[in-house]
PDB file of C-alpha atoms in Angstrom:
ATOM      1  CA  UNK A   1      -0.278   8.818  19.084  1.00 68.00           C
ATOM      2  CA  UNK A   2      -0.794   5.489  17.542  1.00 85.00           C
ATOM      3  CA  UNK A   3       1.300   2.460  17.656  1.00 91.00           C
ATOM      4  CA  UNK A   4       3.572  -0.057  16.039  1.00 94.00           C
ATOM      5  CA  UNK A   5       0.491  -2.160  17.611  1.00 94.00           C
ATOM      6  CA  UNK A   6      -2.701   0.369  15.911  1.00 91.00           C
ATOM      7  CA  UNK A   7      -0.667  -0.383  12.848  1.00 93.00           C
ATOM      8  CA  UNK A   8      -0.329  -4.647  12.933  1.00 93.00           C
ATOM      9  CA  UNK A   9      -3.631  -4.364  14.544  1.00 91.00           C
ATOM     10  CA  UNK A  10      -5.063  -2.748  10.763  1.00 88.00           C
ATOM     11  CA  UNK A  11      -3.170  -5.159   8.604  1.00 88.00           C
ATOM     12  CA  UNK A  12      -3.932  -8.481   7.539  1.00 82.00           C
ATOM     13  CA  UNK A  13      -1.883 -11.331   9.411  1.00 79.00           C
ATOM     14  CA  UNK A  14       1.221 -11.893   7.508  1.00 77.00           C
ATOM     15  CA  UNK A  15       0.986 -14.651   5.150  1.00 85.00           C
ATOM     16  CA  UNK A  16       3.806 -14.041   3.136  1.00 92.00           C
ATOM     17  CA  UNK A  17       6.629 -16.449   4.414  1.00 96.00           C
ATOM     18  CA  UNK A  18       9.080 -18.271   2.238  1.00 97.00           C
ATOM     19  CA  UNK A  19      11.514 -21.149   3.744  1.00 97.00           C
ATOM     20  CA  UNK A  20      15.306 -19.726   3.737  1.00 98.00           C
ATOM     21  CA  UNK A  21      16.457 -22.942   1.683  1.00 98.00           C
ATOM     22  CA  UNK A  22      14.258 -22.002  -1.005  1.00 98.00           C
ATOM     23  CA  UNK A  23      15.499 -21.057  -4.381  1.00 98.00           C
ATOM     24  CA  UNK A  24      14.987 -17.323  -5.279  1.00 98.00           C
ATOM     25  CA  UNK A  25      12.761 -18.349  -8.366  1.00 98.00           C
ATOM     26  CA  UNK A  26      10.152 -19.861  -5.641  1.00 97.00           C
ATOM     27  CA  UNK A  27      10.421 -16.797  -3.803  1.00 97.00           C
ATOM     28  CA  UNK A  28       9.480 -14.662  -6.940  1.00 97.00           C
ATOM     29  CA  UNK A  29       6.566 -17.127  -7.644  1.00 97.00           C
ATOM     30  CA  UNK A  30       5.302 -16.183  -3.910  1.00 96.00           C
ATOM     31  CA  UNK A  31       5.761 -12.795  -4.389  1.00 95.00           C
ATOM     32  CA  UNK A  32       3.985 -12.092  -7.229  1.00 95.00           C
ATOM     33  CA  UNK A  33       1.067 -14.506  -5.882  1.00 94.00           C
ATOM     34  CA  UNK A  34       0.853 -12.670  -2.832  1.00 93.00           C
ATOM     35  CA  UNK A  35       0.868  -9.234  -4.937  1.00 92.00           C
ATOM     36  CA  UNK A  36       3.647  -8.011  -2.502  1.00 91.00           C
ATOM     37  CA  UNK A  37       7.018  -7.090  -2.752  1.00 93.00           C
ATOM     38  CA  UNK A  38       8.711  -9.067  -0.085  1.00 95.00           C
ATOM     39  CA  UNK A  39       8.691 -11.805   1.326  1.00 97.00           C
ATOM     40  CA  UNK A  40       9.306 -12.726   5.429  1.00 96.00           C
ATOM     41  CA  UNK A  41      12.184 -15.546   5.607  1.00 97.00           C
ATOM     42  CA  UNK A  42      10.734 -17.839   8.450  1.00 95.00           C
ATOM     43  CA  UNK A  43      11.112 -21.085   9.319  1.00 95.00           C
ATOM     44  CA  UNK A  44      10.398 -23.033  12.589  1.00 94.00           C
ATOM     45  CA  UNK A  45       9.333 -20.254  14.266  1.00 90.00           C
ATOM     46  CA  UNK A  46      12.774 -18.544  13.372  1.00 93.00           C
ATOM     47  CA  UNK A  47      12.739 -15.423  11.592  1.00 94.00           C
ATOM     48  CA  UNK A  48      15.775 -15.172   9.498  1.00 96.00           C
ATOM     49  CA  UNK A  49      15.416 -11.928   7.239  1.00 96.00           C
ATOM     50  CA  UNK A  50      13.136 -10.190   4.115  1.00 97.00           C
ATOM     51  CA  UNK A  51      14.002 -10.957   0.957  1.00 98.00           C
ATOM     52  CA  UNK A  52      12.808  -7.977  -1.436  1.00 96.00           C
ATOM     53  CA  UNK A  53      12.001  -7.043  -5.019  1.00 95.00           C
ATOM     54  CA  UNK A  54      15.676  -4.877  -4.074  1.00 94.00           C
ATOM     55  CA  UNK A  55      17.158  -7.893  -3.030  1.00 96.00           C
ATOM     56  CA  UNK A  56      16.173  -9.709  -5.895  1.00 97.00           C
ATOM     57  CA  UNK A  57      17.917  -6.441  -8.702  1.00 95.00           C
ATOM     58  CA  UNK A  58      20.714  -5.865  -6.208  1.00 95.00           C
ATOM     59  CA  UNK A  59      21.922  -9.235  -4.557  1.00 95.00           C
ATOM     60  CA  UNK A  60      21.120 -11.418  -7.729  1.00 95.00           C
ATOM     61  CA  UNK A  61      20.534 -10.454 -11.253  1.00 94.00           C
ATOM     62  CA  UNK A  62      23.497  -7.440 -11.163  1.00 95.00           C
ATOM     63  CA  UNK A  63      25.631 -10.034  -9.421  1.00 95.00           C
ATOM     64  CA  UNK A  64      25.157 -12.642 -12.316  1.00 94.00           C
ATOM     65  CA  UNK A  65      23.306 -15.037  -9.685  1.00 94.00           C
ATOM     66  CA  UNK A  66      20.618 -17.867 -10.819  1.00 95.00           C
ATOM     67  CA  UNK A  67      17.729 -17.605  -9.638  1.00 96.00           C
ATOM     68  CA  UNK A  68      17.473 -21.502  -9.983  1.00 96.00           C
ATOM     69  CA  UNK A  69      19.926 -22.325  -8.201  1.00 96.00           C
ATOM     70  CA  UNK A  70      20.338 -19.460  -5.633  1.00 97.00           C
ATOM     71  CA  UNK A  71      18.486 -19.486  -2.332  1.00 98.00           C
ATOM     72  CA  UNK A  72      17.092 -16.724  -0.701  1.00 98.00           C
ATOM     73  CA  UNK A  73      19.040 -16.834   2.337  1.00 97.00           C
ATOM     74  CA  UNK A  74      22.329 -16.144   0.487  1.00 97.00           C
ATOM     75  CA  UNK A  75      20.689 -12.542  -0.950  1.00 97.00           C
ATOM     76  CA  UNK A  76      17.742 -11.870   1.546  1.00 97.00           C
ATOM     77  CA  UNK A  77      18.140  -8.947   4.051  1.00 95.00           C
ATOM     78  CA  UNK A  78      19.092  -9.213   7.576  1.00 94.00           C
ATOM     79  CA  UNK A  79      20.312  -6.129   9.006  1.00 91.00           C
ATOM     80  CA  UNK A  80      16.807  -4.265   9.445  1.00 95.00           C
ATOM     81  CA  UNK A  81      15.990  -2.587  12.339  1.00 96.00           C
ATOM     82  CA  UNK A  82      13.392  -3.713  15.123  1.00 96.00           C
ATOM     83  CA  UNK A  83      11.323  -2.206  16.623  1.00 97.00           C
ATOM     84  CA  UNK A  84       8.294  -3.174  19.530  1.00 94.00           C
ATOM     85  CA  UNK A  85       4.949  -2.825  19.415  1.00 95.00           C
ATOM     86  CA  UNK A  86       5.077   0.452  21.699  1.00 95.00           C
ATOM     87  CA  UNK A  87       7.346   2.139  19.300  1.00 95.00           C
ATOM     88  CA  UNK A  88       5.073   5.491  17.314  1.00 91.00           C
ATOM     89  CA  UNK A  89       4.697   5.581  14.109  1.00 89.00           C
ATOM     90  CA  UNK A  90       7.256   9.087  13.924  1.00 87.00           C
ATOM     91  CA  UNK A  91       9.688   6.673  15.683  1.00 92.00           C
ATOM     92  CA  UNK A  92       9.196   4.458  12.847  1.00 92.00           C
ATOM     93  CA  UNK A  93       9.457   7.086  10.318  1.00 89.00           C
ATOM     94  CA  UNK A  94      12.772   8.485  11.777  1.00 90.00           C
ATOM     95  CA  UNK A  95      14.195   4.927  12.144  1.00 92.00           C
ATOM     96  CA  UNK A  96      13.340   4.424   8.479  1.00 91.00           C
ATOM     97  CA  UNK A  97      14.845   7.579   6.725  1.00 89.00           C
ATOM     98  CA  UNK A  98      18.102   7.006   8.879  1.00 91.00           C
ATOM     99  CA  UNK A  99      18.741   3.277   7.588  1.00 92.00           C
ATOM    100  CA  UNK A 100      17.361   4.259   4.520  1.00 90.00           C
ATOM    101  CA  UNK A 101      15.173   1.350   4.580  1.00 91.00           C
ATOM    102  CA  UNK A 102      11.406   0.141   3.334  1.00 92.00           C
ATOM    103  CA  UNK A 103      10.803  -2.737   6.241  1.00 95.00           C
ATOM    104  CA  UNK A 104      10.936  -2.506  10.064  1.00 96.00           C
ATOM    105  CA  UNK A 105      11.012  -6.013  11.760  1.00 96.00           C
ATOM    106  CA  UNK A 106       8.319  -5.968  14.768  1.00 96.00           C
ATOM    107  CA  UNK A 107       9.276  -8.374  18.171  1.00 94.00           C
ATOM    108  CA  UNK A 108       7.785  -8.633  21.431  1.00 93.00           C
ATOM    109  CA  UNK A 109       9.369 -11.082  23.954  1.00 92.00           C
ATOM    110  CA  UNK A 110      11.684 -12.025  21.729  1.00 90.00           C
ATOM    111  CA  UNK A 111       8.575 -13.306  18.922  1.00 91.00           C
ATOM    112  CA  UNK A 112       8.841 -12.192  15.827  1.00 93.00           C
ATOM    113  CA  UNK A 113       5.216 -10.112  15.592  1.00 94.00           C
ATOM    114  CA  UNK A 114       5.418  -8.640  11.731  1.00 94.00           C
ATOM    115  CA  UNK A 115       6.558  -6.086   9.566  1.00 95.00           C
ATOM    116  CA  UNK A 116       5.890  -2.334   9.346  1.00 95.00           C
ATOM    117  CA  UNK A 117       6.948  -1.045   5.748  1.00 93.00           C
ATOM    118  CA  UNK A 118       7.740   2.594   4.462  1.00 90.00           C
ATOM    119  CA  UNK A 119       3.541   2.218   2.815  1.00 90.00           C
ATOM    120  CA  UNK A 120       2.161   1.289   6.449  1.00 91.00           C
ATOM    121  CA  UNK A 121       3.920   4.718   7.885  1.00 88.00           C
ATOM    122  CA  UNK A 122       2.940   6.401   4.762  1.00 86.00           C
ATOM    123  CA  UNK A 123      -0.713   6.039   5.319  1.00 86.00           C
ATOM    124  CA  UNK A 124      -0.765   6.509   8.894  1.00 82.00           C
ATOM    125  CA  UNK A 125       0.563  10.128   8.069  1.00 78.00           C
ATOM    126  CA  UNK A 126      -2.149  10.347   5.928  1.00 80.00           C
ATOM    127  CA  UNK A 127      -4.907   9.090   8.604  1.00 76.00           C
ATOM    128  CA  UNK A 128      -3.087  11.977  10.336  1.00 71.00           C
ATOM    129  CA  UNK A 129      -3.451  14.807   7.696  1.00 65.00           C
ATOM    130  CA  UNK A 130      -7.064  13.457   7.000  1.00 54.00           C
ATOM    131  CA  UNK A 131      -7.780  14.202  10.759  1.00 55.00           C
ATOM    132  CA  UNK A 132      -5.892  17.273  10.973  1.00 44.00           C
ATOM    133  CA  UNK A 133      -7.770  18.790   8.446  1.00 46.00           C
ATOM    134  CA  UNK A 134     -11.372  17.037   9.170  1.00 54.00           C
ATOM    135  CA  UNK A 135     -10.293  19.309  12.693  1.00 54.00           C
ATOM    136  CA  UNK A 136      -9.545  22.338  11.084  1.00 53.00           C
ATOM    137  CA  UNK A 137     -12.562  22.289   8.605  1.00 52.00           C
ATOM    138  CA  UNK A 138     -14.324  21.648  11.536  1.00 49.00           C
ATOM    139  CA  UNK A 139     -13.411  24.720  13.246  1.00 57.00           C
ATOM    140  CA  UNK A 140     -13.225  26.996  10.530  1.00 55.00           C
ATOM    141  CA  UNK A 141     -17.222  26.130  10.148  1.00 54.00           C
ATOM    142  CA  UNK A 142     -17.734  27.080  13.989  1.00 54.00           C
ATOM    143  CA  UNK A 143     -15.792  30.024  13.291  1.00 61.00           C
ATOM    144  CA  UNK A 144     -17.912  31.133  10.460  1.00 52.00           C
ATOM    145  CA  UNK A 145     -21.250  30.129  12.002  1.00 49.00           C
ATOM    146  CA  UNK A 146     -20.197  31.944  15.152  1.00 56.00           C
ATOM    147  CA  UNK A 147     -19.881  35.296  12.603  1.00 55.00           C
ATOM    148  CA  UNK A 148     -23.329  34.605  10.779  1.00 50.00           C
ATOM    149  CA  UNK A 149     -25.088  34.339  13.924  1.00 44.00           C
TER     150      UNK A 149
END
């Protein structure tokens, strides 16, 4: 059964950090130069929160913010779930469908690690299907060379 630490161990290092001071238009700037859509709010070693594409519609443009003159911590998210790196990926599922949320926040010894999203857990399931049915193709050919000969 493979890991919250199979899955950090296939991604690329995170890269995409943006200072909590920073205004929201920097963050967007980021964000669309990292081709992702969040961003991990981290500073001094600190992890403070994800600021989103959602936070971004939700916390700021249908609240009449600027994104000028707002900073990310004042809309990012902070109440995400953690998880370790010995958690499954069907513990990360479930944890995801019940806080109806796209980003799990990874720690070990207290360090923040990464970020599992709804897309890493999505294509682990299909790794799974893929090898689910390589198995089954597999032994539907034994079956049917076992009746041919």
């Amino acid at each position: 059964m493979r890991t919250v630490a199979n899955i950090l161990m296939s991604k690329t290092p995170a890269f995409n950090f943006v200072d909590p001071d920073a205004k929201v238009i920097e963050a967007l700037h980021i964000m669309n130069s990292v081709n992702l859509s969040y961003l991990v709010v981290y500073k001094n070693d600190t992890f403070y929160g994800i600021f989103s594409e959602r936070d971004y519609s939700r916390n700021v443009i249908l609240k009449g913010l600027h994104s000028d003159s707002c900073a990310v911590k004042e809309v990012m998210s902070v109440s995400l779930p953690v998880i370790d790196m010995q958690d499954t990926a069907e513990h990360c599922m479930e944890l995801l469908n019940t806080h109806k949320t796209r980003y799990l926040i990874v720690f070990e010894h207290n360090q923040f690690k990464g970020v599992v999203t709804i897309n890493d857990i999505l294509r682990e399931a299909l790794k799974s299907k893929e090898m689910v049915f390589d198995e089954l193709t597999l032994n539907q050919a034994m079956e049917w060379q076992d009746k041919i000969f």
